[in-house]
PDB file of C-alpha atoms in Angstrom:
ATOM      1  CA  MET K   1      -1.315 -16.387 -14.846  1.00  0.00           C
ATOM      2  CA  THR K   2      -1.244 -14.338 -11.669  1.00  0.00           C
ATOM      3  CA  HIS K   3      -1.989 -16.129  -8.402  1.00  0.00           C
ATOM      4  CA  LEU K   4      -2.863 -14.201  -5.225  1.00  0.00           C
ATOM      5  CA  ARG K   5      -2.343 -15.492  -1.711  1.00  0.00           C
ATOM      6  CA  PRO K   6      -1.867 -14.188   1.809  1.00  0.00           C
ATOM      7  CA  ALA K   7       1.710 -13.101   2.455  1.00  0.00           C
ATOM      8  CA  THR K   8       3.761 -14.869   5.104  1.00  0.00           C
ATOM      9  CA  GLU K   9       6.854 -13.774   6.938  1.00  0.00           C
ATOM     10  CA  ALA K  10       8.818 -16.082   4.625  1.00  0.00           C
ATOM     11  CA  ASP K  11       7.916 -13.735   1.736  1.00  0.00           C
ATOM     12  CA  ALA K  12       9.883 -10.881   3.313  1.00  0.00           C
ATOM     13  CA  PRO K  13      12.994 -11.277   1.096  1.00  0.00           C
ATOM     14  CA  ALA K  14      10.932 -11.251  -2.125  1.00  0.00           C
ATOM     15  CA  ILE K  15       8.820  -8.332  -0.908  1.00  0.00           C
ATOM     16  CA  LEU K  16      11.949  -6.410  -0.009  1.00  0.00           C
ATOM     17  CA  GLU K  17      13.393  -6.990  -3.495  1.00  0.00           C
ATOM     18  CA  ILE K  18      10.355  -5.205  -4.937  1.00  0.00           C
ATOM     19  CA  TYR K  19      10.393  -2.444  -2.335  1.00  0.00           C
ATOM     20  CA  ARG K  20      14.154  -1.706  -2.159  1.00  0.00           C
ATOM     21  CA  PRO K  21      14.435   0.140  -5.527  1.00  0.00           C
ATOM     22  CA  ILE K  22      11.277   2.104  -4.754  1.00  0.00           C
ATOM     23  CA  VAL K  23      12.878   3.385  -1.553  1.00  0.00           C
ATOM     24  CA  LEU K  24      16.307   4.032  -3.066  1.00  0.00           C
ATOM     25  CA  GLU K  25      15.314   5.434  -6.468  1.00  0.00           C
ATOM     26  CA  THR K  26      11.925   7.138  -6.095  1.00  0.00           C
ATOM     27  CA  ALA K  27       9.910   9.421  -3.863  1.00  0.00           C
ATOM     28  CA  ILE K  28       6.987   6.968  -4.007  1.00  0.00           C
ATOM     29  CA  SER K  29       8.008   5.800  -0.536  1.00  0.00           C
ATOM     30  CA  PHE K  30       9.112   8.314   2.038  1.00  0.00           C
ATOM     31  CA  GLU K  31      11.460   5.833   3.678  1.00  0.00           C
ATOM     32  CA  LEU K  32      15.072   6.889   3.195  1.00  0.00           C
ATOM     33  CA  GLU K  33      16.653   3.470   3.680  1.00  0.00           C
ATOM     34  CA  PRO K  34      15.141   0.086   2.876  1.00  0.00           C
ATOM     35  CA  PRO K  35      14.135  -1.934   5.917  1.00  0.00           C
ATOM     36  CA  SER K  36      15.917  -5.174   6.727  1.00  0.00           C
ATOM     37  CA  VAL K  37      14.421  -8.540   5.820  1.00  0.00           C
ATOM     38  CA  GLU K  38      13.664  -9.014   9.517  1.00  0.00           C
ATOM     39  CA  GLU K  39      11.822  -5.681   9.710  1.00  0.00           C
ATOM     40  CA  MET K  40       9.829  -6.533   6.577  1.00  0.00           C
ATOM     41  CA  ALA K  41       8.822  -9.861   8.152  1.00  0.00           C
ATOM     42  CA  VAL K  42       7.614  -7.964  11.237  1.00  0.00           C
ATOM     43  CA  ARG K  43       5.561  -5.644   8.994  1.00  0.00           C
ATOM     44  CA  VAL K  44       3.943  -8.593   7.215  1.00  0.00           C
ATOM     45  CA  ALA K  45       3.059 -10.236  10.532  1.00  0.00           C
ATOM     46  CA  LYS K  46       1.633  -6.990  11.914  1.00  0.00           C
ATOM     47  CA  ALA K  47      -0.485  -6.373   8.807  1.00  0.00           C
ATOM     48  CA  ASN K  48      -1.824  -9.918   8.923  1.00  0.00           C
ATOM     49  CA  SER K  49      -2.701  -9.570  12.614  1.00  0.00           C
ATOM     50  CA  ARG K  50      -5.364  -6.890  11.989  1.00  0.00           C
ATOM     51  CA  TRP K  51      -5.674  -6.141   8.299  1.00  0.00           C
ATOM     52  CA  CYS K  52      -4.382  -8.130   5.342  1.00  0.00           C
ATOM     53  CA  TRP K  53      -1.216  -8.501   3.255  1.00  0.00           C
ATOM     54  CA  LEU K  54      -1.453 -10.211  -0.125  1.00  0.00           C
ATOM     55  CA  VAL K  55       1.209 -11.188  -2.633  1.00  0.00           C
ATOM     56  CA  ALA K  56       0.824 -11.794  -6.356  1.00  0.00           C
ATOM     57  CA  GLU K  57       2.845 -14.634  -7.864  1.00  0.00           C
ATOM     58  CA  ARG K  58       3.654 -15.765 -11.382  1.00  0.00           C
ATOM     59  CA  GLY K  59       5.539 -18.994 -11.846  1.00  0.00           C
ATOM     60  CA  GLY K  60       6.215 -19.141  -8.111  1.00  0.00           C
ATOM     61  CA  GLU K  61       7.848 -15.674  -8.101  1.00  0.00           C
ATOM     62  CA  VAL K  62       6.409 -12.847  -5.986  1.00  0.00           C
ATOM     63  CA  ILE K  63       5.783 -10.007  -8.443  1.00  0.00           C
ATOM     64  CA  GLY K  64       3.745  -7.621  -6.316  1.00  0.00           C
ATOM     65  CA  TYR K  65       2.008  -7.062  -3.027  1.00  0.00           C
ATOM     66  CA  ALA K  66      -0.725  -5.016  -1.383  1.00  0.00           C
ATOM     67  CA  TYR K  67      -1.574  -4.511   2.252  1.00  0.00           C
ATOM     68  CA  GLY K  68      -3.714  -2.673   4.731  1.00  0.00           C
ATOM     69  CA  SER K  69      -2.413  -0.881   7.796  1.00  0.00           C
ATOM     70  CA  ALA K  70      -3.533   1.568  10.453  1.00  0.00           C
ATOM     71  CA  PHE K  71      -4.927   4.784   9.056  1.00  0.00           C
ATOM     72  CA  ARG K  72      -4.457   6.433  12.440  1.00  0.00           C
ATOM     73  CA  GLU K  73      -3.970   4.973  15.908  1.00  0.00           C
ATOM     74  CA  ARG K  74      -6.854   6.554  17.858  1.00  0.00           C
ATOM     75  CA  PRO K  75      -9.838   4.231  18.531  1.00  0.00           C
ATOM     76  CA  ALA K  76     -12.356   6.245  16.510  1.00  0.00           C
ATOM     77  CA  TYR K  77     -10.350   5.371  13.361  1.00  0.00           C
ATOM     78  CA  ARG K  78     -10.716   1.598  13.934  1.00  0.00           C
ATOM     79  CA  PHE K  79     -13.012   1.127  10.910  1.00  0.00           C
ATOM     80  CA  SER K  80     -10.645   2.985   8.568  1.00  0.00           C
ATOM     81  CA  VAL K  81      -7.601   1.485   6.881  1.00  0.00           C
ATOM     82  CA  GLU K  82      -4.683   2.793   4.829  1.00  0.00           C
ATOM     83  CA  VAL K  83      -3.800   0.733   1.758  1.00  0.00           C
ATOM     84  CA  SER K  84      -0.707   0.406  -0.426  1.00  0.00           C
ATOM     85  CA  ALA K  85       0.335  -1.709  -3.395  1.00  0.00           C
ATOM     86  CA  TYR K  86       3.691  -2.214  -5.084  1.00  0.00           C
ATOM     87  CA  VAL K  87       4.565  -4.199  -8.205  1.00  0.00           C
ATOM     88  CA  ASP K  88       7.963  -5.311  -9.495  1.00  0.00           C
ATOM     89  CA  ALA K  89       9.073  -2.982 -12.317  1.00  0.00           C
ATOM     90  CA  ARG K  90       9.142  -5.891 -14.804  1.00  0.00           C
ATOM     91  CA  HIS K  91       5.447  -6.596 -14.201  1.00  0.00           C
ATOM     92  CA  ARG K  92       3.893  -3.136 -14.128  1.00  0.00           C
ATOM     93  CA  VAL K  93       1.091  -2.052 -16.495  1.00  0.00           C
ATOM     94  CA  GLN K  94      -0.198  -5.644 -16.625  1.00  0.00           C
ATOM     95  CA  GLY K  95      -3.106  -5.324 -14.199  1.00  0.00           C
ATOM     96  CA  VAL K  96      -1.236  -6.793 -11.220  1.00  0.00           C
ATOM     97  CA  ALA K  97      -1.819  -3.813  -8.908  1.00  0.00           C
ATOM     98  CA  ARG K  98      -5.501  -3.675  -9.823  1.00  0.00           C
ATOM     99  CA  THR K  99      -5.930  -7.408  -9.188  1.00  0.00           C
ATOM    100  CA  LEU K 100      -4.160  -7.104  -5.834  1.00  0.00           C
ATOM    101  CA  TYR K 101      -6.185  -4.060  -4.788  1.00  0.00           C
ATOM    102  CA  GLU K 102      -9.527  -5.599  -5.765  1.00  0.00           C
ATOM    103  CA  ALA K 103      -8.789  -8.665  -3.615  1.00  0.00           C
ATOM    104  CA  LEU K 104      -7.375  -6.569  -0.767  1.00  0.00           C
ATOM    105  CA  LEU K 105     -10.359  -4.219  -0.666  1.00  0.00           C
ATOM    106  CA  ALA K 106     -12.782  -7.163  -0.699  1.00  0.00           C
ATOM    107  CA  GLU K 107     -10.953  -8.797   2.204  1.00  0.00           C
ATOM    108  CA  LEU K 108     -10.771  -5.557   4.202  1.00  0.00           C
ATOM    109  CA  THR K 109     -14.511  -5.103   3.687  1.00  0.00           C
ATOM    110  CA  ARG K 110     -15.101  -8.672   4.895  1.00  0.00           C
ATOM    111  CA  LEU K 111     -13.000  -7.859   7.970  1.00  0.00           C
ATOM    112  CA  GLY K 112     -15.332  -4.965   8.812  1.00  0.00           C
ATOM    113  CA  TYR K 113     -13.448  -1.913   7.561  1.00  0.00           C
ATOM    114  CA  CYS K 114     -15.632   0.892   6.200  1.00  0.00           C
ATOM    115  CA  ARG K 115     -13.200   3.376   4.628  1.00  0.00           C
ATOM    116  CA  ALA K 116      -9.928   2.916   2.754  1.00  0.00           C
ATOM    117  CA  PHE K 117      -7.388   5.722   2.398  1.00  0.00           C
ATOM    118  CA  ALA K 118      -4.305   5.962   0.197  1.00  0.00           C
ATOM    119  CA  GLY K 119      -1.537   8.551   0.276  1.00  0.00           C
ATOM    120  CA  ILE K 120       0.215   9.077  -3.059  1.00  0.00           C
ATOM    121  CA  ALA K 121       3.468  11.005  -3.375  1.00  0.00           C
ATOM    122  CA  LEU K 122       2.898  13.422  -6.234  1.00  0.00           C
ATOM    123  CA  PRO K 123       3.319  13.471  -9.119  1.00  0.00           C
ATOM    124  CA  ASN K 124       2.454   9.828  -9.789  1.00  0.00           C
ATOM    125  CA  ASP K 125       0.001   9.653 -12.672  1.00  0.00           C
ATOM    126  CA  ALA K 126      -0.056   5.843 -12.772  1.00  0.00           C
ATOM    127  CA  SER K 127      -0.963   5.501  -9.107  1.00  0.00           C
ATOM    128  CA  VAL K 128      -3.567   8.264  -9.282  1.00  0.00           C
ATOM    129  CA  ALA K 129      -5.161   6.595 -12.331  1.00  0.00           C
ATOM    130  CA  LEU K 130      -5.192   3.192 -10.597  1.00  0.00           C
ATOM    131  CA  HIS K 131      -6.817   4.528  -7.443  1.00  0.00           C
ATOM    132  CA  GLU K 132      -9.410   6.538  -9.338  1.00  0.00           C
ATOM    133  CA  ALA K 133     -10.232   3.514 -11.546  1.00  0.00           C
ATOM    134  CA  LEU K 134     -10.889   1.559  -8.352  1.00  0.00           C
ATOM    135  CA  GLY K 135     -13.317   4.148  -7.016  1.00  0.00           C
ATOM    136  CA  PHE K 136     -11.010   6.213  -4.820  1.00  0.00           C
ATOM    137  CA  GLU K 137     -11.777   9.914  -4.805  1.00  0.00           C
ATOM    138  CA  PRO K 138      -9.288  12.708  -4.138  1.00  0.00           C
ATOM    139  CA  VAL K 139      -9.875  14.338  -0.766  1.00  0.00           C
ATOM    140  CA  GLY K 140      -6.921  16.678  -0.466  1.00  0.00           C
ATOM    141  CA  VAL K 141      -3.224  17.344  -0.854  1.00  0.00           C
ATOM    142  CA  PHE K 142      -0.688  17.762   1.904  1.00  0.00           C
ATOM    143  CA  ARG K 143       1.720  20.276   0.374  1.00  0.00           C
ATOM    144  CA  ALA K 144       5.445  19.788   0.946  1.00  0.00           C
ATOM    145  CA  ALA K 145       4.756  16.914   3.320  1.00  0.00           C
ATOM    146  CA  GLY K 146       7.907  14.873   2.750  1.00  0.00           C
ATOM    147  CA  TRP K 147      11.549  15.794   2.167  1.00  0.00           C
ATOM    148  CA  LYS K 148      13.464  13.336  -0.008  1.00  0.00           C
ATOM    149  CA  PHE K 149      16.197  13.652  -2.641  1.00  0.00           C
ATOM    150  CA  GLY K 150      16.850  17.263  -1.676  1.00  0.00           C
ATOM    151  CA  ARG K 151      13.343  18.555  -2.263  1.00  0.00           C
ATOM    152  CA  TRP K 152       9.797  18.659  -0.925  1.00  0.00           C
ATOM    153  CA  HIS K 153       7.100  16.294  -2.153  1.00  0.00           C
ATOM    154  CA  ASP K 154       3.340  16.699  -1.954  1.00  0.00           C
ATOM    155  CA  VAL K 155       1.067  13.830  -0.925  1.00  0.00           C
ATOM    156  CA  GLY K 156      -2.353  13.433  -2.477  1.00  0.00           C
ATOM    157  CA  TRP K 157      -4.923  11.682  -0.307  1.00  0.00           C
ATOM    158  CA  TYR K 158      -7.586   9.435  -1.780  1.00  0.00           C
ATOM    159  CA  GLN K 159     -10.557   7.778  -0.121  1.00  0.00           C
ATOM    160  CA  ARG K 160     -12.940   4.966  -1.010  1.00  0.00           C
ATOM    161  CA  GLY K 161     -15.921   3.668   0.872  1.00  0.00           C
ATOM    162  CA  LEU K 162     -15.946  -0.042   1.657  1.00  0.00           C
ATOM    163  CA  ALA K 163     -19.102  -0.344   3.769  1.00  0.00           C
ATOM    164  CA  GLU K 164     -21.648   2.178   4.978  1.00  0.00           C
ATOM    165  CA  ASP K 165     -21.429   1.384   8.695  1.00  0.00           C
ATOM    166  CA  PRO K 166     -19.607  -1.093  10.940  1.00  0.00           C
ATOM    167  CA  VAL K 167     -21.255  -4.472  11.278  1.00  0.00           C
TER     168      VAL K 167
END
């Protein structure tokens, strides 16, 4: 059974183990080198200071995570949030990302966010299907937005409403 809980800085090594192959082997992340454990701990703390970072566990092992972060830095964007989710390769296509996202979006709504945005490096049929199943709608594509592995990658942008207006 999958158990969700807020991430802590102590989860950084497990989170990094999920994220490292995504950075090194795919264009899903536009990072070129995996962050250090210390940097990942800083990211978890920052996300928890304003948004939310959740981990999914099975048998005490972190198998996935989802978090909110700044959509943009200017004050008018303060009710918008960018979201991401990653699942260990051994646990994909088991509903983990959906479970994480449902809990994350509920918590971000409770925190007062009104719009959630997700950028998806294309092609990524699984991620597009997940986001659309959760009510995200495509709002545009940034063509040739990121250079990785010797070629350009497009980024599809998806949006979902969380609340009509700020509370």
